[in-house]
PDB file of C-alpha atoms in Angstrom:
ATOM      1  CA  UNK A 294      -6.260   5.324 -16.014  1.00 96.00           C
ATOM      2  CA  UNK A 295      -3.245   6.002 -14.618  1.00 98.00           C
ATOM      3  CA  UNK A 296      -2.878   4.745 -10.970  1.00 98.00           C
ATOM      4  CA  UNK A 297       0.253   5.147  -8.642  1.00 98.00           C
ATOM      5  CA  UNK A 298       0.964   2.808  -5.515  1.00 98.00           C
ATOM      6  CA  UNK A 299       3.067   3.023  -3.008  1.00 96.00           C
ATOM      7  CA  UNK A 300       4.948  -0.388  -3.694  1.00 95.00           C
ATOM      8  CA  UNK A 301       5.032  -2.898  -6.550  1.00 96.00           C
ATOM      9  CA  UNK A 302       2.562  -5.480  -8.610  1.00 97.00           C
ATOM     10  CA  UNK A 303       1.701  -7.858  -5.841  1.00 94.00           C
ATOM     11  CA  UNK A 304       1.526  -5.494  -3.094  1.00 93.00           C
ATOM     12  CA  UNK A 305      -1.785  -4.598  -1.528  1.00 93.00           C
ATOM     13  CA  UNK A 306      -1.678  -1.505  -2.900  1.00 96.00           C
ATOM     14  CA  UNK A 307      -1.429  -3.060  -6.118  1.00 98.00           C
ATOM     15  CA  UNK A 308      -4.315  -5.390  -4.894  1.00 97.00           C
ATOM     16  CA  UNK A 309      -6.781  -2.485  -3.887  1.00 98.00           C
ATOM     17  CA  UNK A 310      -6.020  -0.621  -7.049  1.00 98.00           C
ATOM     18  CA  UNK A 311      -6.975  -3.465  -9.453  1.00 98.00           C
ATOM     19  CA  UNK A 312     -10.395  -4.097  -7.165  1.00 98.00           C
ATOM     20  CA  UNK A 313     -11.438  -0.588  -7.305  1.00 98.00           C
ATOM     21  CA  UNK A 314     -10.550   0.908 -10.655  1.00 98.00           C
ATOM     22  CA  UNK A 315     -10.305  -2.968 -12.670  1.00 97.00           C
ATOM     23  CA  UNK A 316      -7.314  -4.400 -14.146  1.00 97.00           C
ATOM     24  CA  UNK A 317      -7.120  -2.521 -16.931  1.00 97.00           C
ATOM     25  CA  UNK A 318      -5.104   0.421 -15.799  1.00 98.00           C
ATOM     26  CA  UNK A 319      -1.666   1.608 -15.879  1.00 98.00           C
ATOM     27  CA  UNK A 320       0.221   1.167 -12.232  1.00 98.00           C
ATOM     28  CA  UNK A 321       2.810   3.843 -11.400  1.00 98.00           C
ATOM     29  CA  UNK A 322       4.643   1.833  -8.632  1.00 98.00           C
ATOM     30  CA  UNK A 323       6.298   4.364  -5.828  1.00 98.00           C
ATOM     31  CA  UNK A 324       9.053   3.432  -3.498  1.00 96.00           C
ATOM     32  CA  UNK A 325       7.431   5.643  -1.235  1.00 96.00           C
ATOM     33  CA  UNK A 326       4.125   7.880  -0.271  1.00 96.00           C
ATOM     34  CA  UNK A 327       5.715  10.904  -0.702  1.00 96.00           C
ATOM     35  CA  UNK A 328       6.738  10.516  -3.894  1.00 96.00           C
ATOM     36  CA  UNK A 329       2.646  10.489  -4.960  1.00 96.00           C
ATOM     37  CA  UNK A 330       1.388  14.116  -4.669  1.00 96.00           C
ATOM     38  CA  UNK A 331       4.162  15.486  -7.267  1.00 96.00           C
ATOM     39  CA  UNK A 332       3.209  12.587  -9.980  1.00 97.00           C
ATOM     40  CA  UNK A 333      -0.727  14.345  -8.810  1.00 96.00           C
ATOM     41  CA  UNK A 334      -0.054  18.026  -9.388  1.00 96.00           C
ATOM     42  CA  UNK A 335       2.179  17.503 -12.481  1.00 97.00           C
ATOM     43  CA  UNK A 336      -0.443  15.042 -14.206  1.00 97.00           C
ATOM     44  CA  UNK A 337       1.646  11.968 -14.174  1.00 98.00           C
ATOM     45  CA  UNK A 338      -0.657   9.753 -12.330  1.00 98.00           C
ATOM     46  CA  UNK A 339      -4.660  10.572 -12.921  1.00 98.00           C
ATOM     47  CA  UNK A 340      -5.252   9.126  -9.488  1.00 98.00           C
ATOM     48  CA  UNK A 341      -3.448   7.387  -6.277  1.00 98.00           C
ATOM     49  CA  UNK A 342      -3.851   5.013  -3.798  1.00 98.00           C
ATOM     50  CA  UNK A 343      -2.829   5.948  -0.424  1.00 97.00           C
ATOM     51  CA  UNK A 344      -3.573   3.820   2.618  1.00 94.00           C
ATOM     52  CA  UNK A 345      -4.531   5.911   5.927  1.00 95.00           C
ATOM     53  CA  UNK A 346      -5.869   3.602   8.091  1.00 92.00           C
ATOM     54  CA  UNK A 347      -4.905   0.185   9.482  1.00 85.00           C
ATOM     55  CA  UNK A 348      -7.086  -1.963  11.880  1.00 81.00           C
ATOM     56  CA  UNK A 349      -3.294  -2.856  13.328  1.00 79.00           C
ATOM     57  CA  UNK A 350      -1.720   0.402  13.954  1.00 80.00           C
ATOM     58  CA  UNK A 351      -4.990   2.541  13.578  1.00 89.00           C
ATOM     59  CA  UNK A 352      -4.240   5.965  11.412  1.00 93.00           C
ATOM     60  CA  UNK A 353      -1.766   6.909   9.219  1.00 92.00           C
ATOM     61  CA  UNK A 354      -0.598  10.304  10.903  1.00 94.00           C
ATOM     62  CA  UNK A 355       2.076  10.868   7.604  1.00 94.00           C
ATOM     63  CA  UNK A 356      -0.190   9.920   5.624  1.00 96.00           C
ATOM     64  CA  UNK A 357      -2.771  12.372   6.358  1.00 97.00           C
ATOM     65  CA  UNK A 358       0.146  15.107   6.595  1.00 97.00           C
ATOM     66  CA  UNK A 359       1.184  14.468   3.104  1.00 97.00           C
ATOM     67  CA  UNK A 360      -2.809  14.714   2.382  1.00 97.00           C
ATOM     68  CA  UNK A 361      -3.126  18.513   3.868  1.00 97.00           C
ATOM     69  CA  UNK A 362       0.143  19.802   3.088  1.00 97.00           C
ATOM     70  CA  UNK A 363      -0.428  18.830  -0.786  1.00 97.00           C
ATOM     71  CA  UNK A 364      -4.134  19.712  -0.804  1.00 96.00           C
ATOM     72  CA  UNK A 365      -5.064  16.493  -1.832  1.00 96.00           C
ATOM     73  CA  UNK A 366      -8.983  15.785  -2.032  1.00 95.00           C
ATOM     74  CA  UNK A 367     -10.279  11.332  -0.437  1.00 96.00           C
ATOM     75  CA  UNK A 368     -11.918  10.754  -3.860  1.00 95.00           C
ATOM     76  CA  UNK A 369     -12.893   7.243  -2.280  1.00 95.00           C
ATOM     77  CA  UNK A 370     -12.753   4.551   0.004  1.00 95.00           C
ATOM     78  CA  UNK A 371     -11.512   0.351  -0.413  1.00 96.00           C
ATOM     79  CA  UNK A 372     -11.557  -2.101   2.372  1.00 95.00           C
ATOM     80  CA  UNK A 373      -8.977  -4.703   1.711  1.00 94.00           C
ATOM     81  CA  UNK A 374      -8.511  -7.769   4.343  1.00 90.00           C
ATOM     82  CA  UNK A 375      -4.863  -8.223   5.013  1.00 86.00           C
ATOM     83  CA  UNK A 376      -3.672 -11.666   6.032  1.00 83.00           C
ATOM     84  CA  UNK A 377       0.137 -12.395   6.836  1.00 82.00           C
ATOM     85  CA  UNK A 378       1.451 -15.899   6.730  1.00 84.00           C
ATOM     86  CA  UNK A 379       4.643 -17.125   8.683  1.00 83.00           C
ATOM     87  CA  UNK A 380       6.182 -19.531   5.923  1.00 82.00           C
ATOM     88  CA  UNK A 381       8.825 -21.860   5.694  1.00 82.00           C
ATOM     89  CA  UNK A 382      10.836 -25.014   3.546  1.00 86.00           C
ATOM     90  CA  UNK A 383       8.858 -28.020   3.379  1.00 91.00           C
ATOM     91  CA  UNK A 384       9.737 -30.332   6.135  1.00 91.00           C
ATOM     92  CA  UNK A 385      10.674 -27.204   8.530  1.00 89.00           C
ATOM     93  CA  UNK A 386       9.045 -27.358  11.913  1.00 90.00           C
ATOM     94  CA  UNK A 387       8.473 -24.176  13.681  1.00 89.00           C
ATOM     95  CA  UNK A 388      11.238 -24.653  16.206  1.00 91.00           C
ATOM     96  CA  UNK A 389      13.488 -24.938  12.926  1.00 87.00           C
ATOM     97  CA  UNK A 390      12.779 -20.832  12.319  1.00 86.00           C
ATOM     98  CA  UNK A 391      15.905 -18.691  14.233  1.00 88.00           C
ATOM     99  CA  UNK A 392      14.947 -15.414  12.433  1.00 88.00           C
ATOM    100  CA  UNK A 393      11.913 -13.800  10.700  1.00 86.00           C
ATOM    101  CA  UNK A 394      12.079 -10.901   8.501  1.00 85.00           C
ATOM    102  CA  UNK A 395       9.322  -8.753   8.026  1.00 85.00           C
ATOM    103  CA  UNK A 396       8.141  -5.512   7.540  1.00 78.00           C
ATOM    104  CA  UNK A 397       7.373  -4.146  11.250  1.00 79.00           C
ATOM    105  CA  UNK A 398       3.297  -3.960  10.831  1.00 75.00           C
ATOM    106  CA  UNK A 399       3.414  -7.576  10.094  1.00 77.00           C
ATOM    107  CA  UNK A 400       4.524  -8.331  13.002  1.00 77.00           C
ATOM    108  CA  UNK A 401       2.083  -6.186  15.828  1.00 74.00           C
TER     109      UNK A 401
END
C-alpha cells in the first residue's frame, strides 16, 4: 500500500502510518499537507495520513480546508500519544541550555 506522510521515517506521521496499515507499506514522505490530495486524485499514493486534531492546539483548521476543498473522504481514525523531550550533552545541567529549537507545537 502506498501511504504518504506529511514528514519523514521517524516522524509521527511515519509512526501512525506503520501502527495502522503495518510496516509493510510503501511511505511517500511530503514536505508538506498540501502536497497530499494531488498524489490522491492522480493515484500516486493509495491512501494518506493527515493529522486534524491535536490535544495541544485542538483542530487543524488547514487541515480540514485542504479536506473539503479536495473532496477528500476520513477513511479512519489513529490515536497516537505524543511525548516531547528537552535533551541535552551528557554532563549539561539545565541552566547550561541558552537556546531551544523546536518546532512551535512542541513548545505550547
Amino acid at each position: 500500500m502506498r501511504v504518504a506522510i506529511q514528514g519523514i521515517r521517524g516522524s509521527f506521521h511515519h509512526i501512525v502510518a506503520e501502527q495502522y496499515f503495518g510496516k509493510n507499506i510503501e511511505l511517500l514522505e511530503c514536505l508538506s499537507f498540501s502536497e497530499m490530495p494531488d498524489l490522491l486524485h492522480n493515484k500516486t499514493a493509495e491512501v494518506v495520513i493527515m493529522a486534524i486534531e491535536n490535544s495541544i492546539a485542538g483542530a487543524i483548521l488547514p487541515n480540514y480546508a485542504l479536506i473539503d476543498e479536495n473532496h477528500l473522504t476520513i477513511c479512519g481514525e489513529h490515536h497516537l500519544e505524543i511525548q516531547h523531550n528537552l535533551l541535552g550533552l551528557k554532563g549539561q545541567n539545565i541552566e547550561d541550555i541558552k537556546e531551544v529549537y523546536s518546532h512551535p507545537m512542541a513548545l505550547l
